[in-house]
Amino acid sequence: MDYCFFVLFSAQAFGADCTVIYSLPLALTGSQNGLSYSGTIGGKGNGRYNSTCPTRYQFDYRYNIVSKNAVCINLTDNRSYIASVRTLSASLDNGAMTRYSDLSAGNESFEVWGKAYPGGIFPGMGLGNIYGFYSTKMAMDVSSLPAGRFSCEIKNTHGAYVSQSNNPGRGGQVILNQALSLGASGWATGRVTISINAACRINNTQTVLGIDHGSVLSGTESVKQVSMPVICNKDSNVTVRLSGGVAQNDGVLVNVGASKSLVSVSSHDSGADAAQLSVNVKNNVNTNIVVKSKLMAKGSGYQSGNVIMTVTYI
């Protein structure tokens, strides 16, 4: 899943400041966990630069600017999909980069990372070779992608902002403006082929589905229910099973101190197989499964109890 790209180096001076656009061999590696694809965009090796810096400057900042969207093409039917991207950290060969404020251009948003470099390490104006390294950890939400193989690209640019003034916040905007003005040659875009397996996201990846009855008067009942969101990247049959208490025809009865709670995944107070529910979930359609708890209060004091909810899908 490695890929390389090279971009025409360009630079543009802004008064006493100057900029450099550079490229390095890139690779994107990662793995899927549910409906998230996490990995590292990395670059290390020999590349090229184009500099308009005529002399040494006191401050040198490097930037890694990454689009918040990836464009993925299904290799089976050539349909295009958009997957949201968030960067987790970034680094250069001299250490971790700092996250700066997001930038936008038109309808597109970008995350910006930057780091100071020793001033004046570049030679004078012109083209040349360069060796460098950077690494960006990212996570991509692939819930909008059906199961299959995709060719994806993440729009990004890398550059240096060199100045006599210490203003790292300005540099990210300068590099982004320059990349936009250069068109395709301003962006270090590469493609990687990834395989997305069939998967579902249950309850937004949370492992606890809490139901709080609050204060309940002894001798009365309290009914609470919560919705558990489910989304899958292919048509799936999702089964929810409850256990951990006494299985009954209308759910699972849980002893909570002097009180009892009847928990079910049915929308009814009673009915066969209320401790188990199967539902068909369509591809990329949000579906809610309702979990219901009926607490029969008795006595006094704090009550708590647990049931185990197992979710499977095919």
XYZ file of C-alpha atoms in Angstrom:
314
model
C 0.000 0.000 0.000
C 2.965 2.302 -0.559
C 2.920 5.086 -3.098
C 5.159 7.912 -4.169
C 4.514 11.268 -5.761
C 6.543 14.219 -6.892
C 5.250 17.753 -7.244
C 6.690 20.659 -9.210
C 8.432 22.897 -6.698
C 7.384 26.512 -6.668
C 7.850 29.411 -4.313
C 6.665 32.972 -4.028
C 8.121 35.832 -2.031
C 5.979 38.051 0.160
C 7.926 41.224 0.801
C 10.804 40.383 3.104
C 9.488 36.829 3.515
C 9.925 33.867 1.209
C 8.456 30.414 0.830
C 9.496 26.977 -0.353
C 7.383 24.129 -1.690
C 9.009 20.723 -1.471
C 8.146 17.081 -2.100
C 9.313 13.738 -0.763
C 8.441 10.121 -1.473
C 5.222 9.408 0.457
C 3.520 6.296 1.772
C 0.192 5.748 3.486
C -0.256 2.677 5.642
C -3.059 1.813 7.998
C -5.677 -0.655 9.128
C -9.429 -0.776 9.568
C -11.135 -0.935 12.943
C -14.890 -1.032 12.550
C -15.800 1.899 10.324
C -12.574 3.806 10.979
C -9.349 3.552 8.982
C -6.334 4.679 11.004
C -2.787 4.987 9.807
C 0.169 7.159 9.026
C 0.937 9.394 6.094
C 4.713 9.364 6.019
C 7.494 10.775 3.870
C 11.180 10.079 4.078
C 13.934 10.210 1.524
C 15.276 12.260 -1.346
C 13.032 14.837 -2.971
C 13.136 18.199 -4.710
C 12.626 21.816 -3.703
C 12.119 25.192 -5.363
C 13.181 28.175 -3.286
C 12.796 31.926 -3.671
C 14.780 32.639 -0.510
C 17.747 34.782 -1.641
C 19.597 34.769 1.666
C 19.510 33.439 5.209
C 16.584 34.396 7.388
C 16.221 34.272 11.137
C 13.024 32.195 11.304
C 12.175 29.061 9.341
C 8.861 27.234 9.824
C 7.780 24.020 8.098
C 4.109 23.186 7.491
C 2.035 20.131 6.764
C -1.491 21.074 5.601
C -4.026 18.264 5.183
C -7.554 18.371 3.810
C -10.332 17.171 6.103
C -11.759 15.082 3.264
C -10.410 12.122 1.347
C -11.720 11.296 -2.114
C -12.031 7.543 -2.642
C -12.979 5.837 -5.901
C -14.580 2.405 -5.815
C -12.455 0.215 -8.074
C -15.464 -1.924 -8.965
C -17.857 0.695 -10.322
C -15.675 3.883 -10.344
C -18.095 5.692 -8.055
C -16.555 8.470 -5.971
C -17.024 8.783 -2.207
C -16.016 11.381 0.363
C -14.548 10.214 3.686
C -13.820 12.647 6.512
C -10.234 12.809 7.775
C -8.804 14.065 11.036
C -5.121 14.288 11.834
C -3.943 13.145 15.252
C -0.304 14.254 15.290
C 2.504 15.205 12.931
C 6.289 15.255 13.104
C 9.457 16.187 11.249
C 12.981 14.882 11.615
C 13.566 17.369 14.456
C 10.502 16.419 16.485
C 6.759 16.824 16.886
C 4.865 19.527 15.033
C 2.340 21.931 16.602
C -1.324 22.040 15.611
C -2.435 25.474 14.385
C -5.916 26.814 13.669
C -7.815 25.198 10.814
C -7.921 27.013 7.493
C -10.535 26.990 4.749
C -10.766 27.726 1.052
C -14.165 27.685 -0.616
C -16.027 24.652 0.713
C -12.871 22.824 1.761
C -11.308 22.823 5.230
C -7.740 21.999 6.173
C -5.871 21.024 9.322
C -2.513 22.739 9.791
C 0.634 21.497 11.530
C 3.857 23.491 11.803
C 7.284 23.456 13.419
C 10.278 25.748 13.683
C 13.486 24.775 11.919
C 16.993 26.210 12.374
C 17.017 29.409 10.353
C 18.637 29.542 6.941
C 19.211 25.860 6.314
C 18.162 26.174 2.667
C 20.566 27.317 -0.038
C 19.754 30.318 -2.193
C 17.028 30.721 -4.778
C 16.428 28.008 -7.334
C 15.786 24.308 -7.712
C 17.606 21.502 -5.979
C 17.577 18.188 -4.210
C 16.618 17.707 -0.583
C 16.427 14.905 1.955
C 13.698 15.034 4.568
C 11.231 13.221 6.774
C 7.768 13.861 8.155
C 4.972 11.745 9.558
C 1.275 12.454 10.118
C -1.042 10.167 12.051
C -4.598 10.250 10.788
C -7.996 8.603 11.168
C -10.491 8.356 8.326
C -14.213 7.734 8.812
C -15.097 5.113 6.197
C -18.756 4.671 7.163
C -19.796 6.200 3.826
C -17.718 3.663 1.857
C -19.339 0.326 1.006
C -17.238 -2.767 1.517
C -14.738 -3.167 -1.320
C -11.453 -1.852 -2.736
C -10.839 1.861 -3.172
C -8.230 4.193 -4.588
C -8.022 7.158 -2.208
C -6.230 10.473 -2.162
C -5.895 13.042 0.585
C -5.213 16.563 -0.597
C -2.181 17.959 1.194
C 0.699 20.341 0.746
C 4.048 20.797 2.477
C 6.154 23.912 2.578
C 8.521 26.223 4.412
C 7.791 29.808 5.400
C 10.987 31.779 5.998
C 10.967 35.239 7.529
C 12.860 37.805 9.553
C 9.858 38.027 11.931
C 8.618 35.332 14.284
C 5.062 34.835 13.033
C 4.341 31.089 12.652
C 0.577 31.635 12.525
C 0.922 33.593 9.274
C 2.989 30.921 7.577
C 0.211 28.333 7.305
C -2.064 30.768 5.469
C 0.786 31.826 3.179
C 1.574 28.215 2.240
C -2.114 27.400 1.654
C -2.610 30.507 -0.516
C 0.433 29.610 -2.554
C -0.723 26.023 -3.062
C -4.132 27.245 -4.216
C -2.618 29.726 -6.652
C -0.401 27.031 -8.191
C -3.278 24.693 -8.931
C -2.419 21.017 -9.267
C 1.325 21.649 -9.014
C 0.886 23.124 -5.538
C -0.496 19.946 -4.014
C 1.347 16.823 -3.041
C -1.519 14.464 -3.822
C -0.942 10.751 -3.928
C -3.240 7.776 -4.202
C -3.311 4.584 -2.195
C -5.359 1.452 -2.681
C -7.143 0.276 0.455
C -9.571 -2.546 1.124
C -12.612 -1.846 3.307
C -14.172 -4.839 5.018
C -17.843 -5.195 5.879
C -18.408 -3.630 9.298
C -20.937 -1.869 11.479
C -20.572 0.922 14.008
C -22.609 0.295 17.132
C -23.521 3.098 19.555
C -20.787 5.364 18.174
C -18.180 2.839 19.449
C -19.177 3.396 23.104
C -19.093 0.253 25.238
C -21.617 1.355 27.894
C -25.254 2.171 27.229
C -26.408 3.889 30.401
C -30.022 4.191 31.535
C -30.648 6.512 34.485
C -34.013 6.272 36.229
C -33.221 9.060 38.648
C -35.272 9.114 41.870
C -38.185 6.678 41.921
C -40.783 6.501 44.698
C -40.937 3.115 46.405
C -43.875 1.074 45.192
C -43.958 2.745 41.768
C -42.472 1.951 38.376
C -40.195 3.986 36.120
C -39.830 3.268 32.403
C -36.834 4.638 30.506
C -35.531 3.861 27.063
C -32.531 4.874 25.020
C -31.765 4.598 21.311
C -28.662 2.779 20.195
C -27.496 4.038 16.762
C -26.244 1.481 14.249
C -24.711 2.127 10.831
C -23.173 -0.443 8.462
C -21.252 -0.232 5.197
C -23.255 -3.060 3.604
C -26.752 -4.473 4.018
C -26.494 -6.408 7.282
C -28.600 -8.320 9.761
C -27.842 -7.060 13.263
C -28.730 -9.157 16.297
C -28.812 -7.776 19.849
C -28.861 -10.215 22.784
C -29.263 -9.365 26.456
C -27.930 -11.553 29.274
C -26.602 -11.245 32.809
C -29.874 -11.594 34.707
C -32.828 -13.957 34.673
C -34.032 -14.445 31.119
C -37.790 -14.132 30.790
C -40.260 -14.148 27.964
C -40.400 -10.362 28.065
C -36.735 -9.497 28.658
C -34.005 -9.910 31.236
C -34.893 -9.391 34.890
C -32.116 -7.798 36.904
C -32.098 -7.697 40.692
C -30.943 -4.291 41.881
C -31.010 -4.389 45.656
C -34.604 -4.611 46.872
C -35.843 -3.473 43.462
C -36.008 -5.210 40.120
C -35.503 -3.964 36.580
C -36.794 -5.562 33.418
C -34.572 -4.760 30.435
C -35.552 -5.520 26.845
C -34.744 -4.600 23.270
C -38.391 -4.769 22.328
C -40.627 -1.732 22.058
C -43.314 -3.632 23.995
C -43.734 -4.283 27.703
C -44.094 -7.970 26.998
C -43.642 -10.367 24.153
C -41.629 -13.337 23.051
C -37.891 -12.937 22.586
C -37.783 -9.445 24.086
C -34.258 -10.254 25.278
C -33.173 -10.665 21.665
C -33.820 -8.530 18.621
C -32.782 -8.967 15.006
C -33.066 -6.094 12.556
C -32.031 -5.584 8.944
C -29.815 -2.529 8.506
C -29.430 -1.050 5.039
C -26.063 0.094 3.736
C -25.117 3.547 5.091
C -28.552 4.135 6.637
C -28.627 5.153 10.292
C -30.821 2.737 12.237
C -31.830 3.036 15.899
C -32.340 0.038 18.176
C -34.351 0.857 21.310
C -33.230 -0.551 24.672
C -35.875 -0.288 27.369
C -35.675 -0.574 31.150
C -38.669 -0.793 33.517
C -37.613 -0.342 37.117
C -39.984 -1.601 39.813
C -38.872 0.312 42.899
C -39.094 -1.187 46.361
C -37.562 -0.035 49.605
C -35.041 2.804 49.678
C -31.423 3.530 48.834
C -29.328 3.677 45.712
C -30.003 0.970 43.146
C -27.771 -0.151 40.302
C -27.482 -3.157 38.029
C -25.985 -4.361 34.762
C -26.894 -6.509 31.833
C -24.560 -7.681 29.108
C -25.523 -6.663 25.600
C -23.946 -8.649 22.761
C -24.242 -7.265 19.234
C -23.424 -9.352 16.169
C -23.955 -8.723 12.495
C -23.696 -10.615 9.238
